[in-house]
Amino acid sequence: MLTELGDPARLAAGYADRPLHLIGPGLYLDYIRLVVAILVIVVPATAGATGFLGILRGESAGSVIAGTLGTAVTTAVHIVFWTTLLFAVIERTASLRTVPARQWTPDALPQPPSRRARHGTVIAESVVAVLFTTFVLLSPVVSTQTDAAGDPVGILSPWLWETGVVYVFLGLALAGLGVTVAKSYLRWSVPVAVAAVLLSVAGTTLLIWIAAGDRLLNPAFTDAAGWNSDVAYWTNAGLIIAAVLTVVHAVVETAAGFAARSWVTPSWKSMIHTIVDGVSLRTSRR
């Protein structure tokens, strides 16, 4: 008889309705989806902000990279830990587990973009990428200003070519174009969304570093053109603002992609209301 009942601890947990798992199958999918959504949105944003502040403080490249990676790892650990703790509490609270889940229907599937819209996006970004790459590569030899020997003076700083930074930046731009093609013609997936955000953060961080260090414009060109120092200042400031807006757009677009695919369901609203009502009731009793 005792053998048929099995492990006493497992039997007692069954009578007490106490789960023996951290997160059960009823909440596991929501748990994974929420964790992935928060990681994709929050980690790149916090890491990019840390790198940006390090660049503004004039830290070395090694310190900026180490600080950025450290922030990313710390943020990811906190997100996973606290989200797991929240779901573990919900799993063990009967009043929270009684919230009815939303019934899935085919209407929850995302609407695929039209073929014309996909083609238009890819063509537009391809044209911009080709024009931008052509301008950058030809800028040292095609210029409106010349030196005393008659040689062209490039508008971009020679430091970009001496250090190879320009090739890294162009590589990131072309990789971003590849991600755009993947998002337009392949099935939406988490790796594609993560790659898009990471490339955007990497490219904008590099651009901010160049602009904040006043390494973009060639001083010889600005002198030959008769530009004052305000031109370089406002050019760098405009690029920094544009870079920040680009990162914000990438994060918002990624968040919209998760929301459009029902990764965060409306059932969370009722669950949050249940939590708030329960806390209010206990407070009033006290």
mmCIF file of C-alpha atoms in Angstrom:
data_model
loop_
_atom_site.group_PDB
_atom_site.id
_atom_site.type_symbol
_atom_site.label_atom_id
_atom_site.label_comp_id
_atom_site.label_asym_id
_atom_site.label_seq_id
_atom_site.Cartn_x
_atom_site.Cartn_y
_atom_site.Cartn_z
ATOM 1 C CA MET A 1 0.000 0.000 0.000
ATOM 2 C CA LEU A 2 2.757 2.454 0.946
ATOM 3 C CA THR A 3 4.650 1.577 -2.220
ATOM 4 C CA GLU A 4 1.636 2.451 -4.359
ATOM 5 C CA LEU A 5 1.299 5.858 -2.673
ATOM 6 C CA GLY A 6 4.881 6.699 -3.612
ATOM 7 C CA ASP A 7 7.154 9.385 -2.182
ATOM 8 C CA PRO A 8 5.471 10.924 0.902
ATOM 9 C CA ALA A 9 6.768 14.413 0.056
ATOM 10 C CA ARG A 10 5.323 14.225 -3.447
ATOM 11 C CA LEU A 11 2.030 12.857 -2.090
ATOM 12 C CA ALA A 12 1.775 15.639 0.504
ATOM 13 C CA ALA A 13 2.470 18.273 -2.151
ATOM 14 C CA GLY A 14 -0.352 16.871 -4.253
ATOM 15 C CA TYR A 15 -2.836 17.031 -1.370
ATOM 16 C CA ALA A 16 -1.742 20.586 -0.493
ATOM 17 C CA ASP A 17 -1.879 21.724 -4.127
ATOM 18 C CA ARG A 18 1.763 22.758 -3.797
ATOM 19 C CA PRO A 19 3.655 22.528 -7.119
ATOM 20 C CA LEU A 20 6.956 20.687 -7.204
ATOM 21 C CA HIS A 21 8.203 22.683 -10.175
ATOM 22 C CA LEU A 22 9.442 26.258 -10.292
ATOM 23 C CA ILE A 23 7.244 27.304 -13.236
ATOM 24 C CA GLY A 24 4.589 24.951 -14.553
ATOM 25 C CA PRO A 25 3.457 24.340 -18.126
ATOM 26 C CA GLY A 26 0.515 26.716 -17.713
ATOM 27 C CA LEU A 27 2.822 29.717 -17.297
ATOM 28 C CA TYR A 28 6.017 28.530 -18.972
ATOM 29 C CA LEU A 29 5.303 29.905 -22.455
ATOM 30 C CA ASP A 30 4.300 33.318 -21.083
ATOM 31 C CA TYR A 31 7.418 33.279 -18.905
ATOM 32 C CA ILE A 32 9.776 32.565 -21.802
ATOM 33 C CA ARG A 33 8.107 35.107 -24.071
ATOM 34 C CA LEU A 34 8.191 37.869 -21.480
ATOM 35 C CA VAL A 35 11.829 37.209 -20.548
ATOM 36 C CA VAL A 36 12.946 37.241 -24.179
ATOM 37 C CA ALA A 37 10.960 40.399 -24.933
ATOM 38 C CA ILE A 38 12.439 42.285 -21.968
ATOM 39 C CA LEU A 39 15.971 41.062 -22.698
ATOM 40 C CA VAL A 40 15.826 42.120 -26.341
ATOM 41 C CA ILE A 41 14.530 45.592 -25.474
ATOM 42 C CA VAL A 42 16.217 46.498 -22.181
ATOM 43 C CA VAL A 43 19.700 44.949 -22.432
ATOM 44 C CA PRO A 44 20.785 46.694 -25.673
ATOM 45 C CA ALA A 45 19.328 50.002 -24.446
ATOM 46 C CA THR A 46 21.150 49.937 -21.091
ATOM 47 C CA ALA A 47 24.381 48.682 -22.648
ATOM 48 C CA GLY A 48 24.264 51.390 -25.313
ATOM 49 C CA ALA A 49 23.590 54.075 -22.698
ATOM 50 C CA THR A 50 26.540 52.872 -20.614
ATOM 51 C CA GLY A 51 28.850 52.896 -23.621
ATOM 52 C CA PHE A 52 27.631 56.352 -24.624
ATOM 53 C CA LEU A 53 28.296 57.777 -21.146
ATOM 54 C CA GLY A 54 31.742 56.183 -21.115
ATOM 55 C CA ILE A 55 32.568 57.799 -24.443
ATOM 56 C CA LEU A 56 31.401 61.195 -23.205
ATOM 57 C CA ARG A 57 33.606 60.824 -20.114
ATOM 58 C CA GLY A 58 36.604 60.214 -22.364
ATOM 59 C CA GLU A 59 37.302 56.664 -21.190
ATOM 60 C CA SER A 60 39.551 54.355 -23.157
ATOM 61 C CA ALA A 61 38.144 51.897 -25.674
ATOM 62 C CA GLY A 62 38.872 48.958 -23.360
ATOM 63 C CA SER A 63 37.070 50.590 -20.440
ATOM 64 C CA VAL A 64 34.066 51.438 -22.601
ATOM 65 C CA ILE A 65 33.814 47.879 -23.933
ATOM 66 C CA ALA A 66 34.264 46.323 -20.478
ATOM 67 C CA GLY A 67 31.695 48.648 -18.919
ATOM 68 C CA THR A 68 29.207 48.009 -21.709
ATOM 69 C CA LEU A 69 29.552 44.225 -21.478
ATOM 70 C CA GLY A 70 29.378 44.328 -17.682
ATOM 71 C CA THR A 71 26.184 46.359 -17.778
ATOM 72 C CA ALA A 72 24.650 44.013 -20.349
ATOM 73 C CA VAL A 73 25.430 40.901 -18.276
ATOM 74 C CA THR A 74 24.261 42.472 -15.001
ATOM 75 C CA THR A 75 21.030 43.709 -16.556
ATOM 76 C CA ALA A 76 20.320 40.323 -18.128
ATOM 77 C CA VAL A 77 20.899 38.513 -14.820
ATOM 78 C CA HIS A 78 18.542 40.856 -12.955
ATOM 79 C CA ILE A 79 15.842 40.544 -15.619
ATOM 80 C CA VAL A 80 15.954 36.747 -15.598
ATOM 81 C CA PHE A 81 16.100 36.497 -11.796
ATOM 82 C CA TRP A 82 13.261 38.896 -10.945
ATOM 83 C CA THR A 83 11.005 37.686 -13.749
ATOM 84 C CA THR A 84 11.556 34.087 -12.647
ATOM 85 C CA LEU A 85 10.791 35.039 -9.050
ATOM 86 C CA LEU A 86 7.576 36.775 -10.118
ATOM 87 C CA PHE A 87 6.366 33.743 -12.064
ATOM 88 C CA ALA A 88 7.341 31.395 -9.238
ATOM 89 C CA VAL A 89 5.180 33.453 -6.859
ATOM 90 C CA ILE A 90 2.297 33.440 -9.337
ATOM 91 C CA GLU A 91 2.665 29.667 -9.743
ATOM 92 C CA ARG A 92 2.275 29.212 -5.984
ATOM 93 C CA THR A 93 -0.559 31.718 -5.476
ATOM 94 C CA ALA A 94 -3.909 30.125 -6.242
ATOM 95 C CA SER A 95 -5.773 33.436 -6.616
ATOM 96 C CA LEU A 96 -3.362 34.584 -9.326
ATOM 97 C CA ARG A 97 -3.429 31.289 -11.207
ATOM 98 C CA THR A 98 -7.207 31.481 -11.545
ATOM 99 C CA VAL A 99 -6.957 34.341 -14.060
ATOM 100 C CA PRO A 100 -8.377 32.933 -17.306
ATOM 101 C CA ALA A 101 -5.968 32.836 -20.213
ATOM 102 C CA ARG A 102 -6.955 34.422 -23.480
ATOM 103 C CA GLN A 103 -8.274 31.925 -25.968
ATOM 104 C CA TRP A 104 -5.972 31.759 -28.981
ATOM 105 C CA THR A 105 -7.540 32.261 -32.387
ATOM 106 C CA PRO A 106 -6.063 32.624 -35.874
ATOM 107 C CA ASP A 107 -6.840 36.347 -35.603
ATOM 108 C CA ALA A 108 -3.850 36.612 -33.239
ATOM 109 C CA LEU A 109 -1.464 35.810 -36.082
ATOM 110 C CA PRO A 110 0.442 38.881 -37.348
ATOM 111 C CA GLN A 111 -0.566 40.357 -40.662
ATOM 112 C CA PRO A 112 2.226 39.797 -43.192
ATOM 113 C CA PRO A 113 3.504 42.962 -44.885
ATOM 114 C CA SER A 114 2.578 43.447 -48.490
ATOM 115 C CA ARG A 115 5.093 42.512 -51.158
ATOM 116 C CA ARG A 116 5.159 46.083 -52.457
ATOM 117 C CA ALA A 117 5.984 47.442 -49.003
ATOM 118 C CA ARG A 118 8.796 44.907 -48.578
ATOM 119 C CA HIS A 119 10.278 45.748 -51.968
ATOM 120 C CA GLY A 120 10.007 49.480 -51.292
ATOM 121 C CA THR A 121 11.811 49.220 -47.953
ATOM 122 C CA VAL A 122 14.648 47.101 -49.313
ATOM 123 C CA ILE A 123 15.091 49.262 -52.427
ATOM 124 C CA ALA A 124 15.100 52.501 -50.422
ATOM 125 C CA GLU A 125 17.658 51.248 -47.902
ATOM 126 C CA SER A 126 19.797 49.740 -50.672
ATOM 127 C CA VAL A 127 19.905 53.055 -52.543
ATOM 128 C CA VAL A 128 20.813 54.937 -49.366
ATOM 129 C CA ALA A 129 23.525 52.391 -48.510
ATOM 130 C CA VAL A 130 25.050 52.575 -52.011
ATOM 131 C CA LEU A 131 25.039 56.387 -52.051
ATOM 132 C CA PHE A 132 26.478 56.595 -48.542
ATOM 133 C CA THR A 133 29.232 54.056 -49.257
ATOM 134 C CA THR A 134 30.126 55.777 -52.531
ATOM 135 C CA PHE A 135 30.330 59.165 -50.827
ATOM 136 C CA VAL A 136 32.562 57.873 -48.033
ATOM 137 C CA LEU A 137 34.946 55.951 -50.302
ATOM 138 C CA LEU A 138 35.265 58.772 -52.853
ATOM 139 C CA SER A 139 35.524 61.615 -50.331
ATOM 140 C CA PRO A 140 39.364 61.518 -50.148
ATOM 141 C CA VAL A 141 39.770 61.954 -53.929
ATOM 142 C CA VAL A 142 36.658 63.956 -54.866
ATOM 143 C CA SER A 143 36.422 67.291 -53.105
ATOM 144 C CA THR A 144 35.534 70.927 -53.678
ATOM 145 C CA GLN A 145 38.738 72.042 -51.932
ATOM 146 C CA THR A 146 42.392 71.530 -52.892
ATOM 147 C CA ASP A 147 45.693 72.102 -51.142
ATOM 148 C CA ALA A 148 48.663 74.146 -52.346
ATOM 149 C CA ALA A 149 49.795 71.317 -54.623
ATOM 150 C CA GLY A 150 46.368 71.039 -56.218
ATOM 151 C CA ASP A 151 45.506 67.742 -54.558
ATOM 152 C CA PRO A 152 41.939 67.301 -53.270
ATOM 153 C CA VAL A 153 41.305 67.774 -49.559
ATOM 154 C CA GLY A 154 38.758 65.263 -48.295
ATOM 155 C CA ILE A 155 35.878 66.442 -46.154
ATOM 156 C CA LEU A 156 36.233 63.481 -43.779
ATOM 157 C CA SER A 157 39.094 63.204 -41.328
ATOM 158 C CA PRO A 158 42.092 61.132 -42.537
ATOM 159 C CA TRP A 159 42.084 59.543 -39.074
ATOM 160 C CA LEU A 160 39.108 57.425 -40.138
ATOM 161 C CA TRP A 161 41.212 55.691 -42.796
ATOM 162 C CA GLU A 162 44.415 55.558 -40.772
ATOM 163 C CA THR A 163 42.696 53.640 -37.969
ATOM 164 C CA GLY A 164 40.373 51.592 -40.198
ATOM 165 C CA VAL A 165 37.299 52.868 -38.344
ATOM 166 C CA VAL A 166 35.637 53.844 -41.611
ATOM 167 C CA TYR A 167 35.709 50.243 -42.847
ATOM 168 C CA VAL A 168 34.215 48.976 -39.592
ATOM 169 C CA PHE A 169 31.418 51.524 -39.890
ATOM 170 C CA LEU A 170 30.729 50.604 -43.520
ATOM 171 C CA GLY A 171 30.704 46.924 -42.571
ATOM 172 C CA LEU A 172 28.095 47.570 -39.894
ATOM 173 C CA ALA A 173 25.998 49.554 -42.374
ATOM 174 C CA LEU A 174 26.086 46.730 -44.934
ATOM 175 C CA ALA A 175 25.292 44.169 -42.224
ATOM 176 C CA GLY A 176 22.298 46.293 -41.233
ATOM 177 C CA LEU A 177 21.130 46.196 -44.847
ATOM 178 C CA GLY A 178 21.397 42.408 -44.753
ATOM 179 C CA VAL A 179 19.238 42.309 -41.623
ATOM 180 C CA THR A 180 16.659 44.491 -43.382
ATOM 181 C CA VAL A 181 16.525 42.004 -46.251
ATOM 182 C CA ALA A 182 16.162 39.147 -43.762
ATOM 183 C CA LYS A 183 13.305 40.904 -41.949
ATOM 184 C CA SER A 184 11.557 41.616 -45.242
ATOM 185 C CA TYR A 185 11.780 38.215 -46.940
ATOM 186 C CA LEU A 186 12.394 35.671 -44.182
ATOM 187 C CA ARG A 187 10.174 34.584 -41.320
ATOM 188 C CA TRP A 188 10.333 36.911 -38.315
ATOM 189 C CA SER A 189 12.383 35.397 -35.518
ATOM 190 C CA VAL A 190 14.061 36.402 -32.282
ATOM 191 C CA PRO A 191 17.638 36.100 -33.700
ATOM 192 C CA VAL A 192 16.782 38.498 -36.525
ATOM 193 C CA ALA A 193 15.249 40.995 -34.092
ATOM 194 C CA VAL A 194 18.237 40.737 -31.740
ATOM 195 C CA ALA A 195 20.687 41.152 -34.631
ATOM 196 C CA ALA A 196 18.853 44.265 -35.804
ATOM 197 C CA VAL A 197 19.026 45.889 -32.371
ATOM 198 C CA LEU A 198 22.669 44.929 -31.777
ATOM 199 C CA LEU A 199 23.782 46.247 -35.170
ATOM 200 C CA SER A 200 21.902 49.481 -34.590
ATOM 201 C CA VAL A 201 23.464 49.935 -31.153
ATOM 202 C CA ALA A 202 26.960 49.098 -32.448
ATOM 203 C CA GLY A 203 26.744 51.453 -35.422
ATOM 204 C CA THR A 204 25.290 54.353 -33.473
ATOM 205 C CA THR A 205 27.759 53.894 -30.609
ATOM 206 C CA LEU A 206 30.636 54.033 -33.078
ATOM 207 C CA LEU A 207 29.173 57.141 -34.726
ATOM 208 C CA ILE A 208 28.695 58.845 -31.352
ATOM 209 C CA TRP A 209 32.291 58.029 -30.418
ATOM 210 C CA ILE A 210 33.559 59.575 -33.657
ATOM 211 C CA ALA A 211 31.399 62.680 -33.347
ATOM 212 C CA ALA A 212 32.033 63.212 -29.622
ATOM 213 C CA GLY A 213 35.791 63.054 -30.227
ATOM 214 C CA ASP A 214 35.557 65.554 -33.122
ATOM 215 C CA ARG A 215 37.102 63.001 -35.482
ATOM 216 C CA LEU A 216 34.579 63.274 -38.310
ATOM 217 C CA LEU A 217 35.451 66.372 -40.337
ATOM 218 C CA ASN A 218 38.890 67.066 -41.763
ATOM 219 C CA PRO A 219 40.303 70.248 -40.147
ATOM 220 C CA ALA A 220 42.209 71.004 -43.351
ATOM 221 C CA PHE A 221 38.952 70.949 -45.308
ATOM 222 C CA THR A 222 37.111 73.233 -42.880
ATOM 223 C CA ASP A 223 40.022 75.698 -42.976
ATOM 224 C CA ALA A 224 40.167 75.638 -46.779
ATOM 225 C CA ALA A 225 36.400 76.115 -47.007
ATOM 226 C CA GLY A 226 36.474 79.000 -44.534
ATOM 227 C CA TRP A 227 34.102 77.331 -42.088
ATOM 228 C CA ASN A 228 34.145 78.462 -38.482
ATOM 229 C CA SER A 229 34.292 76.127 -35.495
ATOM 230 C CA ASP A 230 30.515 76.219 -35.028
ATOM 231 C CA VAL A 231 30.013 74.174 -38.207
ATOM 232 C CA ALA A 232 31.982 71.224 -36.836
ATOM 233 C CA TYR A 233 30.292 71.543 -33.440
ATOM 234 C CA TRP A 234 26.749 71.516 -34.781
ATOM 235 C CA THR A 235 27.575 68.757 -37.259
ATOM 236 C CA ASN A 236 28.817 66.519 -34.452
ATOM 237 C CA ALA A 237 25.854 67.444 -32.241
ATOM 238 C CA GLY A 238 23.389 66.681 -35.029
ATOM 239 C CA LEU A 239 24.987 63.293 -35.669
ATOM 240 C CA ILE A 240 24.828 62.398 -31.974
ATOM 241 C CA ILE A 241 21.136 63.315 -31.806
ATOM 242 C CA ALA A 242 20.423 61.353 -34.994
ATOM 243 C CA ALA A 243 22.297 58.335 -33.595
ATOM 244 C CA VAL A 244 20.285 58.385 -30.360
ATOM 245 C CA LEU A 245 17.024 58.627 -32.301
ATOM 246 C CA THR A 246 18.133 55.688 -34.457
ATOM 247 C CA VAL A 247 18.653 53.502 -31.389
ATOM 248 C CA VAL A 248 15.274 54.538 -29.974
ATOM 249 C CA HIS A 249 13.616 53.694 -33.292
ATOM 250 C CA ALA A 250 15.276 50.269 -33.386
ATOM 251 C CA VAL A 251 14.155 49.469 -29.837
ATOM 252 C CA VAL A 252 10.582 50.651 -30.491
ATOM 253 C CA GLU A 253 10.420 48.680 -33.740
ATOM 254 C CA THR A 254 11.612 45.535 -31.980
ATOM 255 C CA ALA A 255 9.077 46.021 -29.191
ATOM 256 C CA ALA A 256 6.339 46.505 -31.774
ATOM 257 C CA GLY A 257 7.416 43.285 -33.468
ATOM 258 C CA PHE A 258 7.021 41.343 -30.234
ATOM 259 C CA ALA A 259 3.673 42.969 -29.479
ATOM 260 C CA ALA A 260 2.344 42.283 -32.978
ATOM 261 C CA ARG A 261 3.080 38.602 -32.539
ATOM 262 C CA SER A 262 1.151 38.388 -29.262
ATOM 263 C CA TRP A 263 4.218 37.776 -27.146
ATOM 264 C CA VAL A 264 2.657 39.921 -24.439
ATOM 265 C CA THR A 265 -0.993 38.963 -24.160
ATOM 266 C CA PRO A 266 -3.838 41.107 -22.784
ATOM 267 C CA SER A 267 -4.346 38.543 -20.017
ATOM 268 C CA TRP A 268 -1.495 40.300 -18.212
ATOM 269 C CA LYS A 269 -3.796 43.254 -17.590
ATOM 270 C CA SER A 270 -6.264 41.167 -15.617
ATOM 271 C CA MET A 271 -3.416 39.467 -13.773
ATOM 272 C CA ILE A 272 -1.937 42.828 -12.742
ATOM 273 C CA HIS A 273 -5.360 44.016 -11.569
ATOM 274 C CA THR A 274 -5.696 40.843 -9.496
ATOM 275 C CA ILE A 275 -2.318 41.463 -7.845
ATOM 276 C CA VAL A 276 -3.171 45.095 -7.050
ATOM 277 C CA ASP A 277 -6.598 44.159 -5.662
ATOM 278 C CA GLY A 278 -5.055 41.469 -3.478
ATOM 279 C CA VAL A 279 -2.459 43.867 -2.051
ATOM 280 C CA SER A 280 -5.123 46.524 -1.413
ATOM 281 C CA LEU A 281 -7.374 44.008 0.369
ATOM 282 C CA ARG A 282 -4.579 42.830 2.665
ATOM 283 C CA THR A 283 -3.601 46.435 3.433
ATOM 284 C CA SER A 284 -7.189 47.363 4.354
ATOM 285 C CA ARG A 285 -7.462 44.343 6.686
ATOM 286 C CA ARG A 286 -4.391 45.488 8.547
#
